[in-house]
PDB file of C-alpha atoms in Angstrom:
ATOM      1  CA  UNK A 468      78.924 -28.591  15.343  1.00 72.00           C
ATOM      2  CA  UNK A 469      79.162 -27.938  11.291  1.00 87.00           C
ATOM      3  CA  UNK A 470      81.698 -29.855   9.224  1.00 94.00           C
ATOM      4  CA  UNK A 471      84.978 -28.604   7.539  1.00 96.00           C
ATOM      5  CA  UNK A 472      84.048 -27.643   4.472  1.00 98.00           C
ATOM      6  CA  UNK A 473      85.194 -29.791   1.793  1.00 98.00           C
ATOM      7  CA  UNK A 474      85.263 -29.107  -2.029  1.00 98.00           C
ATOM      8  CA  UNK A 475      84.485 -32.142  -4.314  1.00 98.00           C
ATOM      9  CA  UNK A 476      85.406 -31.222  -7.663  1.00 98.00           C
ATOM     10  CA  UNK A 477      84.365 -33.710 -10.580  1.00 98.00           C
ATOM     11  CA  UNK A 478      86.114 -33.147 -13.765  1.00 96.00           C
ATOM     12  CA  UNK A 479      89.847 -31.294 -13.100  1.00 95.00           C
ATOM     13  CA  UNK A 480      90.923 -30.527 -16.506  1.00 87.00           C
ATOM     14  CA  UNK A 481      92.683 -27.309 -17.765  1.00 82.00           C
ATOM     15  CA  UNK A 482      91.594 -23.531 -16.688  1.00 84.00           C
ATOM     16  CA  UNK A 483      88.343 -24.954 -14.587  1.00 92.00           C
ATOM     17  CA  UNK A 484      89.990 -27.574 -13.248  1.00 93.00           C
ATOM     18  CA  UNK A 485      92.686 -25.901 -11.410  1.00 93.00           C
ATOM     19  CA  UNK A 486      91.575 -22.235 -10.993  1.00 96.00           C
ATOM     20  CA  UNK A 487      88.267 -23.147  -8.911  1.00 98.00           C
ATOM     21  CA  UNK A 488      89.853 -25.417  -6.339  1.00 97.00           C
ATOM     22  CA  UNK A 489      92.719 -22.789  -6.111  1.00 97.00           C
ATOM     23  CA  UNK A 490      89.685 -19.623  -5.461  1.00 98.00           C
ATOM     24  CA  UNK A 491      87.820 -22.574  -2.345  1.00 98.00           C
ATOM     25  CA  UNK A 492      91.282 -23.458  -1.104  1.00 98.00           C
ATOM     26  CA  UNK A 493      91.748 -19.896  -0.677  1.00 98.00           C
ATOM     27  CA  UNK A 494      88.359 -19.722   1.227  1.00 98.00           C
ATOM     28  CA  UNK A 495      89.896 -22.516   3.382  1.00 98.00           C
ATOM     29  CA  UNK A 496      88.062 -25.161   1.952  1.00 98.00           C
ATOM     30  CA  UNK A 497      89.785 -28.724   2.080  1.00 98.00           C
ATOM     31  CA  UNK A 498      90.296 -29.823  -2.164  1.00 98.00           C
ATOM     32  CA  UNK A 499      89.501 -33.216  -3.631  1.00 98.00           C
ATOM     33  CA  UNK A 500      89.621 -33.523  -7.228  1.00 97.00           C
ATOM     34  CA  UNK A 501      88.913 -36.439  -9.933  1.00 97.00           C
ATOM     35  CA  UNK A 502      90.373 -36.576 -13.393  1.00 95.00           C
ATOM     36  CA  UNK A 503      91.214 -39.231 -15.527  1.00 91.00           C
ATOM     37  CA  UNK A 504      95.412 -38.982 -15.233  1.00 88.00           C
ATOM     38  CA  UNK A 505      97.413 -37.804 -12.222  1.00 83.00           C
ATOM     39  CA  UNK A 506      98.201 -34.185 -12.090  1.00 81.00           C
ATOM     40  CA  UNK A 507     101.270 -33.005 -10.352  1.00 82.00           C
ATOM     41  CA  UNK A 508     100.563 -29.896  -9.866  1.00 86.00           C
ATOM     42  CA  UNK A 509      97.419 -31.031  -7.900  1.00 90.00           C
ATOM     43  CA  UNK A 510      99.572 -32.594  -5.566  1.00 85.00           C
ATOM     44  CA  UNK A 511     102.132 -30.018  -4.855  1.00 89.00           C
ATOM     45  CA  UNK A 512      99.371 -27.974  -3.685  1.00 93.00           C
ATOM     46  CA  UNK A 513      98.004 -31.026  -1.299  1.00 93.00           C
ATOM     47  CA  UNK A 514      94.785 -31.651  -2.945  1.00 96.00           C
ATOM     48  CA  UNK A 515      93.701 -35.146  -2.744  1.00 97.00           C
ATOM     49  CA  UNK A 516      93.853 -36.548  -5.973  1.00 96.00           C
ATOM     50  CA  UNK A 517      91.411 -39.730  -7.289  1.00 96.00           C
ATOM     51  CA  UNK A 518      91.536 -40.972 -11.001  1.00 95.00           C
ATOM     52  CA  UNK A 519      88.600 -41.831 -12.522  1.00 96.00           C
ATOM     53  CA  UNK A 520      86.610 -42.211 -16.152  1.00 95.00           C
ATOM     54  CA  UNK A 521      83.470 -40.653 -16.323  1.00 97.00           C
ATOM     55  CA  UNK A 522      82.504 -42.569 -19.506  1.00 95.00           C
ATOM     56  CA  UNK A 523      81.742 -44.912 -16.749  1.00 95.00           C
ATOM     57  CA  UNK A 524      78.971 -43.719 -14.980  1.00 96.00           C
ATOM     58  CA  UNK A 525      79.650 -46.317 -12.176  1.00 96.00           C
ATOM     59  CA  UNK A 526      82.865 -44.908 -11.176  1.00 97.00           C
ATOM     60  CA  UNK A 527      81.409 -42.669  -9.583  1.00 98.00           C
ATOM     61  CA  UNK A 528      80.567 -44.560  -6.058  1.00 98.00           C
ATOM     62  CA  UNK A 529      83.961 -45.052  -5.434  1.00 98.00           C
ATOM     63  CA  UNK A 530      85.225 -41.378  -5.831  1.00 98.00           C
ATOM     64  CA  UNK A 531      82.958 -40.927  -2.832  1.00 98.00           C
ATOM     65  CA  UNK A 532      83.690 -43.488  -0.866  1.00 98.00           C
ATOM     66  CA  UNK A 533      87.497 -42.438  -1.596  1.00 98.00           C
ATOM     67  CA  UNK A 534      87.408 -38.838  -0.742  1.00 98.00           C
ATOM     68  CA  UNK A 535      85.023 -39.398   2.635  1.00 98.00           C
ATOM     69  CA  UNK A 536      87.587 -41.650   3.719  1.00 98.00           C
ATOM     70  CA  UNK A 537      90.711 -39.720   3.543  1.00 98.00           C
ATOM     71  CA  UNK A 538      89.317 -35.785   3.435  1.00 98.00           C
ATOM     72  CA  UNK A 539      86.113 -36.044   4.561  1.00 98.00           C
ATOM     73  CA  UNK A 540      82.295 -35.172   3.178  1.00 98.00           C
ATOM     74  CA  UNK A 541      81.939 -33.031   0.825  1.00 98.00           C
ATOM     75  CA  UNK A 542      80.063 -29.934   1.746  1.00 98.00           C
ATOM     76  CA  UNK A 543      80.105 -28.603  -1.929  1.00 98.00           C
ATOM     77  CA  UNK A 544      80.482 -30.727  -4.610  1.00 98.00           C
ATOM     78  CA  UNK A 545      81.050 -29.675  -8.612  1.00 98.00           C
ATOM     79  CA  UNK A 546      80.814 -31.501 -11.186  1.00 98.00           C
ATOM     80  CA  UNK A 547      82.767 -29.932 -14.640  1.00 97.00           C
ATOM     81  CA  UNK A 548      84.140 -33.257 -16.737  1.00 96.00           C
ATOM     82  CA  UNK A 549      83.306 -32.762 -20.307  1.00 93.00           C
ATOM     83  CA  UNK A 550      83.399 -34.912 -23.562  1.00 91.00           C
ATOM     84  CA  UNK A 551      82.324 -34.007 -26.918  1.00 88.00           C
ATOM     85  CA  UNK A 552      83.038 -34.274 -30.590  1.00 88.00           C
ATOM     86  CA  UNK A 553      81.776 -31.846 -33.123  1.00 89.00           C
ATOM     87  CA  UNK A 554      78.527 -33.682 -34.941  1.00 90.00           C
ATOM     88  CA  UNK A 555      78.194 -32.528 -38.777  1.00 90.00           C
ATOM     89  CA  UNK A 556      76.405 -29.545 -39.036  1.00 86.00           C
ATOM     90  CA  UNK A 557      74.274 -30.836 -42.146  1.00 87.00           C
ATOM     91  CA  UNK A 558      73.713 -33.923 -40.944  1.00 92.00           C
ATOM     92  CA  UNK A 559      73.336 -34.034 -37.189  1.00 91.00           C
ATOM     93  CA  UNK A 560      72.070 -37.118 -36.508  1.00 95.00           C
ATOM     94  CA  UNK A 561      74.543 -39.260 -38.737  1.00 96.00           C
ATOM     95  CA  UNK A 562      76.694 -38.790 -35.498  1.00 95.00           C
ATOM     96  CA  UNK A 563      73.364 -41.940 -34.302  1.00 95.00           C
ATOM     97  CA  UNK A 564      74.663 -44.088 -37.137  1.00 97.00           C
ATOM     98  CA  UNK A 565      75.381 -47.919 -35.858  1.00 96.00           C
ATOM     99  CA  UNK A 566      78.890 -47.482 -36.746  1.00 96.00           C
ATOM    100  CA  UNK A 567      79.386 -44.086 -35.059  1.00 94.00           C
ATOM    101  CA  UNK A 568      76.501 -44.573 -32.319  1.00 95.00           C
ATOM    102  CA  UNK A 569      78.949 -45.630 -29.559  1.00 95.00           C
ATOM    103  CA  UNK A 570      80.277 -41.745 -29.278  1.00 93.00           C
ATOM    104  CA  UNK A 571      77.305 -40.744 -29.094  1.00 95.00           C
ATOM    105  CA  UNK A 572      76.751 -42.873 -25.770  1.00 96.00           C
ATOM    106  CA  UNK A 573      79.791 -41.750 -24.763  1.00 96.00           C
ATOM    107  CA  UNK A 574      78.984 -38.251 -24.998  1.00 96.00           C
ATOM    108  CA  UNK A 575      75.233 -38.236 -22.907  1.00 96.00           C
ATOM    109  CA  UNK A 576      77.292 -40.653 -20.428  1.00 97.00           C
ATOM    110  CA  UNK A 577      79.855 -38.063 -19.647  1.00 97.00           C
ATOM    111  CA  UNK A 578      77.604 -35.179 -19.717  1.00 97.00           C
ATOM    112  CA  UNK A 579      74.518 -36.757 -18.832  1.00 97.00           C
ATOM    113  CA  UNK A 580      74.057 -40.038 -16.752  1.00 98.00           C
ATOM    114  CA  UNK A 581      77.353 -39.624 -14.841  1.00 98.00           C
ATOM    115  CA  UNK A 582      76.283 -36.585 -13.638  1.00 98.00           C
ATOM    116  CA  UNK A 583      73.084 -37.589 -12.504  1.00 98.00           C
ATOM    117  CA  UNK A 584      74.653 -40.686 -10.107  1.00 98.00           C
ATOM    118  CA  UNK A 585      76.699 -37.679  -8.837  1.00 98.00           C
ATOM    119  CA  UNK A 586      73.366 -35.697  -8.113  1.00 98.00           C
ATOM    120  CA  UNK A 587      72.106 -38.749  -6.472  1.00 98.00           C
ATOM    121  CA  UNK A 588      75.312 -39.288  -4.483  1.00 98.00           C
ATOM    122  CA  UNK A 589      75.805 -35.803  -3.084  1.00 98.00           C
ATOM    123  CA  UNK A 590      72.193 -35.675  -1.828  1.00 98.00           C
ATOM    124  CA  UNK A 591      72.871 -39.040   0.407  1.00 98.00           C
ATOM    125  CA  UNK A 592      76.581 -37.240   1.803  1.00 98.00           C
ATOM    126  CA  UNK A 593      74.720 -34.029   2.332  1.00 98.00           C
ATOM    127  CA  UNK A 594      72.320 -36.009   4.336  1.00 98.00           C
ATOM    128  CA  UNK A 595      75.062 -37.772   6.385  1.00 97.00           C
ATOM    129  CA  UNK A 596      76.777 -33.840   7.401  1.00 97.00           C
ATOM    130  CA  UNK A 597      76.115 -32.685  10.676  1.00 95.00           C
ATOM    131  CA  UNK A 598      72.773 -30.021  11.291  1.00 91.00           C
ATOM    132  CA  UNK A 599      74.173 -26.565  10.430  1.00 92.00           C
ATOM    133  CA  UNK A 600      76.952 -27.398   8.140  1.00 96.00           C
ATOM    134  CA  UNK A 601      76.621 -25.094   5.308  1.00 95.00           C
ATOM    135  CA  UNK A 602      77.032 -25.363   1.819  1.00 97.00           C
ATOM    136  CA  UNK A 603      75.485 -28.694   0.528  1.00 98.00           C
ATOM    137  CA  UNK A 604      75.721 -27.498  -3.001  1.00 98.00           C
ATOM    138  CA  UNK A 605      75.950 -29.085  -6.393  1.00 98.00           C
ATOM    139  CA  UNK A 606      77.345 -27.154  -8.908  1.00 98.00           C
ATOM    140  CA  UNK A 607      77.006 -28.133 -13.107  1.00 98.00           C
ATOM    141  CA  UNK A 608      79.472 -26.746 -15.445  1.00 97.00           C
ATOM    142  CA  UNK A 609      76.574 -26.115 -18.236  1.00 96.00           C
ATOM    143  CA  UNK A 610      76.389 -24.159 -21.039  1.00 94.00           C
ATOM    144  CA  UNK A 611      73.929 -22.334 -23.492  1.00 91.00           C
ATOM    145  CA  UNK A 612      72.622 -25.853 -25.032  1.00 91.00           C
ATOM    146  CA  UNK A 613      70.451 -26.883 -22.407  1.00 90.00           C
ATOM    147  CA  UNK A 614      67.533 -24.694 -24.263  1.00 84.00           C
ATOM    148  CA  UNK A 615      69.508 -23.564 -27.347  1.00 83.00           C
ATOM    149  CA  UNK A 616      70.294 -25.846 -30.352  1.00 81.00           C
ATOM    150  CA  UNK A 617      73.837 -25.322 -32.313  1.00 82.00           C
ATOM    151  CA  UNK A 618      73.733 -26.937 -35.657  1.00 80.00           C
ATOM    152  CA  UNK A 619      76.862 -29.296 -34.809  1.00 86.00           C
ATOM    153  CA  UNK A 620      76.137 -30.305 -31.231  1.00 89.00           C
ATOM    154  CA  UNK A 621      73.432 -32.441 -31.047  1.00 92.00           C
ATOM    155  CA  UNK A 622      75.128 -35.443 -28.722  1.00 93.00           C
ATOM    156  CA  UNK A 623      76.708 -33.013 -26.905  1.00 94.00           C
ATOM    157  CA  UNK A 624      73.856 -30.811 -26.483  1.00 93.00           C
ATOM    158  CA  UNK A 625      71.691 -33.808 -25.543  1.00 95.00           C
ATOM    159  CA  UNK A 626      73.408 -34.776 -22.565  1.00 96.00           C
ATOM    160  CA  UNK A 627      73.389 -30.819 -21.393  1.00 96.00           C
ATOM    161  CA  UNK A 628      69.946 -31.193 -21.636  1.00 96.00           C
ATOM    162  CA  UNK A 629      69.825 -34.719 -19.300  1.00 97.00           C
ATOM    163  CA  UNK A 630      71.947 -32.697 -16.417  1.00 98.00           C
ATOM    164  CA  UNK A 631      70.385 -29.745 -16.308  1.00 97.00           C
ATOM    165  CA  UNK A 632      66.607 -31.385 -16.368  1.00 97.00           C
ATOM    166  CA  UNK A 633      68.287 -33.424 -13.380  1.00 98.00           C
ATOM    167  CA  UNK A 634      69.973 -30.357 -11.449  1.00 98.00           C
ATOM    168  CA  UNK A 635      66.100 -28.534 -11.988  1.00 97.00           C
ATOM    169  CA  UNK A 636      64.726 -31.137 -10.505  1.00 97.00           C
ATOM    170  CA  UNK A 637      67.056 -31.983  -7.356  1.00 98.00           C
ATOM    171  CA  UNK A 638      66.335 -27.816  -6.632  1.00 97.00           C
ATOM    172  CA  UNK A 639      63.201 -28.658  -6.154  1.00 97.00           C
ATOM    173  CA  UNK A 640      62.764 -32.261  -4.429  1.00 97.00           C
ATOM    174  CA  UNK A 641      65.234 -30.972  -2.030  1.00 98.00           C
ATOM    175  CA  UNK A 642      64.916 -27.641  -1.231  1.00 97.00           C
ATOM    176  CA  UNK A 643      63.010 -29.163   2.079  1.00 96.00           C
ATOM    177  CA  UNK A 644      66.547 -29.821   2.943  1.00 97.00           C
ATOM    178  CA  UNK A 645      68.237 -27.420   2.716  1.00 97.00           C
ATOM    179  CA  UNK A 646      70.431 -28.301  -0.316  1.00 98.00           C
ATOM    180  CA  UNK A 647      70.882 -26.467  -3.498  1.00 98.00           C
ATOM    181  CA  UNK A 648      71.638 -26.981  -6.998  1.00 98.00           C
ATOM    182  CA  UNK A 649      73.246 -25.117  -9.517  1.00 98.00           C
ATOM    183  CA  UNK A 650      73.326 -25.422 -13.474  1.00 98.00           C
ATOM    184  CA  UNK A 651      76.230 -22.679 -14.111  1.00 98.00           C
ATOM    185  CA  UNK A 652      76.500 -21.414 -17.380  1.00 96.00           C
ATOM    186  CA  UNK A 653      79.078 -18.237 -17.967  1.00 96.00           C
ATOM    187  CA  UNK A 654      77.578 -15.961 -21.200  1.00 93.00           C
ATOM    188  CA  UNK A 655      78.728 -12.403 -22.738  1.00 92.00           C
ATOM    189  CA  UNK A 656      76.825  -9.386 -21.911  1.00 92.00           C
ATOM    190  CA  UNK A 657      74.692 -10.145 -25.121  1.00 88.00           C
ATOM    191  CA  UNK A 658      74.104 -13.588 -23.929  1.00 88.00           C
ATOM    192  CA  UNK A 659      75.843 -15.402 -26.271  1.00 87.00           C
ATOM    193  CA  UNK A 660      78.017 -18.783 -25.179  1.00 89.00           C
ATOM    194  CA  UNK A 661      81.685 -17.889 -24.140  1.00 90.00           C
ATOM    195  CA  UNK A 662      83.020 -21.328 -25.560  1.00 84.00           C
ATOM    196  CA  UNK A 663      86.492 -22.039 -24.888  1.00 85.00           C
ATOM    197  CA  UNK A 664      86.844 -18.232 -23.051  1.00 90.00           C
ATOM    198  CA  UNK A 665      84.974 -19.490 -20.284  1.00 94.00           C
ATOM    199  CA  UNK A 666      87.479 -17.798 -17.186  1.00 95.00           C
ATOM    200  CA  UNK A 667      88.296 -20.259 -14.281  1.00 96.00           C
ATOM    201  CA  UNK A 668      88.726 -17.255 -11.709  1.00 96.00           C
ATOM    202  CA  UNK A 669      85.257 -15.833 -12.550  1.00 97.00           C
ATOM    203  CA  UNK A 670      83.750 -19.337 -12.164  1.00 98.00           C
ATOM    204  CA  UNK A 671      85.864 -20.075  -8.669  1.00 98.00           C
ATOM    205  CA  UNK A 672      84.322 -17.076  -7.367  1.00 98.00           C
ATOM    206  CA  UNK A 673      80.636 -17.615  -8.614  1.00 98.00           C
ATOM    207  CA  UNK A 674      80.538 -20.988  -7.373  1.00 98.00           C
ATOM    208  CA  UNK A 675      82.130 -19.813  -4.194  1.00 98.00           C
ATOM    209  CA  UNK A 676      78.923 -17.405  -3.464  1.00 98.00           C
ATOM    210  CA  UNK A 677      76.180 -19.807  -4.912  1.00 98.00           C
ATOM    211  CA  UNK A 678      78.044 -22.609  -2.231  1.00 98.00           C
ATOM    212  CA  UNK A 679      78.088 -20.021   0.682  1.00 97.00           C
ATOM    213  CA  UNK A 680      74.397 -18.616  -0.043  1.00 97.00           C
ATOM    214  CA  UNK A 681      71.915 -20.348   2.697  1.00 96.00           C
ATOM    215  CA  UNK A 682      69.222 -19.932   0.198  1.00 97.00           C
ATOM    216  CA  UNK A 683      68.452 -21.267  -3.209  1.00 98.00           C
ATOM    217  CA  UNK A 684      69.222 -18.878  -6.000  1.00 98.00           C
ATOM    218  CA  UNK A 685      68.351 -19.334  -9.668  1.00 97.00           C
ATOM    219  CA  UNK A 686      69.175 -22.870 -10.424  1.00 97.00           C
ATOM    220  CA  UNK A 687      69.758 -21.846 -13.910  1.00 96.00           C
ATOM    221  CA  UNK A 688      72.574 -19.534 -13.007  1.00 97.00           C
ATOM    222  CA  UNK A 689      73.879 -17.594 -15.851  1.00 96.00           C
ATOM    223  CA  UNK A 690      76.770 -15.211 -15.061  1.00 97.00           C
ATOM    224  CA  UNK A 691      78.759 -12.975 -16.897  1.00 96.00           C
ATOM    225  CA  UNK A 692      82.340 -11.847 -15.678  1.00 96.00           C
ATOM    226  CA  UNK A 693      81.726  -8.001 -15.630  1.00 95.00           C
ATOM    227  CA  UNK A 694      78.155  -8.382 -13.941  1.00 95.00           C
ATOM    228  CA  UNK A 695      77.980 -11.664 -12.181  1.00 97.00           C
ATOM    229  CA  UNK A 696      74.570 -13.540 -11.903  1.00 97.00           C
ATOM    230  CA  UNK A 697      72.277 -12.152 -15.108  1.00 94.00           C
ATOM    231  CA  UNK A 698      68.894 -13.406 -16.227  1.00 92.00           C
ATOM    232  CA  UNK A 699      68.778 -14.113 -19.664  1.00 87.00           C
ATOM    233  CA  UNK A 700      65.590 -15.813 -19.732  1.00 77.00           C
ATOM    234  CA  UNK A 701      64.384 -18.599 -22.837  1.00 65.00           C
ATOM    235  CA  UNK A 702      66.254 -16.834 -25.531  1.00 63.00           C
ATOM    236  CA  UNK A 703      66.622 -19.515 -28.426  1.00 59.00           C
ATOM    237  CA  UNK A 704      70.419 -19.220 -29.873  1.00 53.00           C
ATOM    238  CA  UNK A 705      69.573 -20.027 -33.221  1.00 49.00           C
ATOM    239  CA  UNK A 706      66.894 -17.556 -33.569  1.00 44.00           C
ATOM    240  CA  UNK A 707      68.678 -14.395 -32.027  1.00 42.00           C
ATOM    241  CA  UNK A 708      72.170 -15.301 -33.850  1.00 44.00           C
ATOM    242  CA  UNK A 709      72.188 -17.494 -36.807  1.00 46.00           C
ATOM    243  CA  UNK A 710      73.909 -15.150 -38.747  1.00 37.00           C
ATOM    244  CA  UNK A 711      76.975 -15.323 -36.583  1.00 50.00           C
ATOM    245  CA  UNK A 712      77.104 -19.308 -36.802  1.00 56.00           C
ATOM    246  CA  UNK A 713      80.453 -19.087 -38.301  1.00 56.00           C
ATOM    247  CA  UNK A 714      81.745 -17.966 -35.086  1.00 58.00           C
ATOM    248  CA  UNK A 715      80.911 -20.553 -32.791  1.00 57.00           C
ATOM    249  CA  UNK A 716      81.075 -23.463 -35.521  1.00 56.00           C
ATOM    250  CA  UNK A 717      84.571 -24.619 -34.813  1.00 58.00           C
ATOM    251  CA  UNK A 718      83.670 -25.946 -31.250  1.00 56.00           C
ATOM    252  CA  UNK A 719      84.548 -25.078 -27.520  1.00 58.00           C
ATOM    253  CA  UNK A 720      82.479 -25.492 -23.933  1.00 58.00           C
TER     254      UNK A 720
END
């Protein structure tokens, strides 16, 4: 006998944040989600709510522990929390200065290390579900920077790189069981990073086929909203666009 399936979602900001629960609630999945300040609106639509601040990566124990106990184990768990600050684009690495060096640590924590102790905990709750229960996915909200350099991301682009190297991984040293794992990145048709148009709907329903696949798919899963999963292969942003720069300098996902 499978278990319910349960959606763990890591990181319930704006857009994200409440349009993918809403698209696996409506696939009758049960909704836990973690942010760092209660959300009404999460609880008027009985999703159990934990707080939590992914700058500290040991936090993360407890989420579990909290949402086994009191909605059970989740069957698919995502994680999208995000931190960043723009670094300067002529001087990247000033952003490693002693006096500024503690935001950088902050960045590759919440992008990096706390989602790898997430990895590590959804592989032991997988373990625990009954044989048969499908899903068993992890999902990373990623982005274009795991392989592509923008001139005024460097922190946040480093700890991009950390998760997906972790989610490649996992797909790997676990497919023998079954689970899968997903770095999700939404692009244009062109390729290019959607940034702050990144649609919540689009993602709810990507992640929802990824989570209900049996099989692995492309663990670097690029998507677009008009064409759903699309290979873009090693494409190097700065190298196909640098003359749009301007575009994409003033920040976003």
């Amino acid at each position: 006998m499978s278990a319910p399936p349960v959606l763990l979602f890591l990181g319930a900001g704006k857009k994200l944040g409440t349009q993918v629960p809403a698209v696996f609630a409506e696939a009758g999945y049960k909704i836990a989600v973690v942010a760092r300040t209660r959300k009404e609106e999460f609880e008027s639509r009985g999703y159990y709510h934990v707080q939590a601040d992914f700058n500290n990566p040991e936090s993360i124990p407890e989420v579990f522990a909290k949402v086994r106990e009191n909605v059970g184990i989740p069957t698919v768990v995502v994680y999208n929390a995000v931190q960043y600050e723009l670094d300067n684009p002529e001087d990247p690495f000033a952003s490693l200065a002693p006096e500024k060096v503690s935001r950088f640590l902050s960045t590759v924590a919440v992008n990096g290390t706390t989602p790898m102790i997430a990895i590590q905990h959804a592989i032991e709750f997988f373990r625990s579900l009954p044989p048969g229960t499908p899903g068993k996915t992890f999902i990373f909200t990623g982005n274009i920077l795991n392989h592509s350099q923008f001139k005024n991301r460097l922190c946040f682009g480093v700890g991009k790189t950390v998760a997906a190297y972790g989610v490649r991984y996992a797909s790997v040293a676990y497919a023998k069981d079954g689970f899968k794992f997903y770095y999700a990145d939404e692009r244009t048709e062109e390729g290019l990073p959607v940034m702050r148009d990144i649609d919540g709907t689009t993602a709810g329903k990507e992640y929802l086929k990824i989570s209900e696949t049996p099989e692995q798919l492309p663990w670097l899963y690029t998507y677009t909203k008009e064409s759903g999963y699309k290979d873009f292969g090693e494409k190097d942003y700065l190298k196909t666009v640098d003359s749009n720069e301007p575009q994409f300098i003033k920040g976003g996902r």
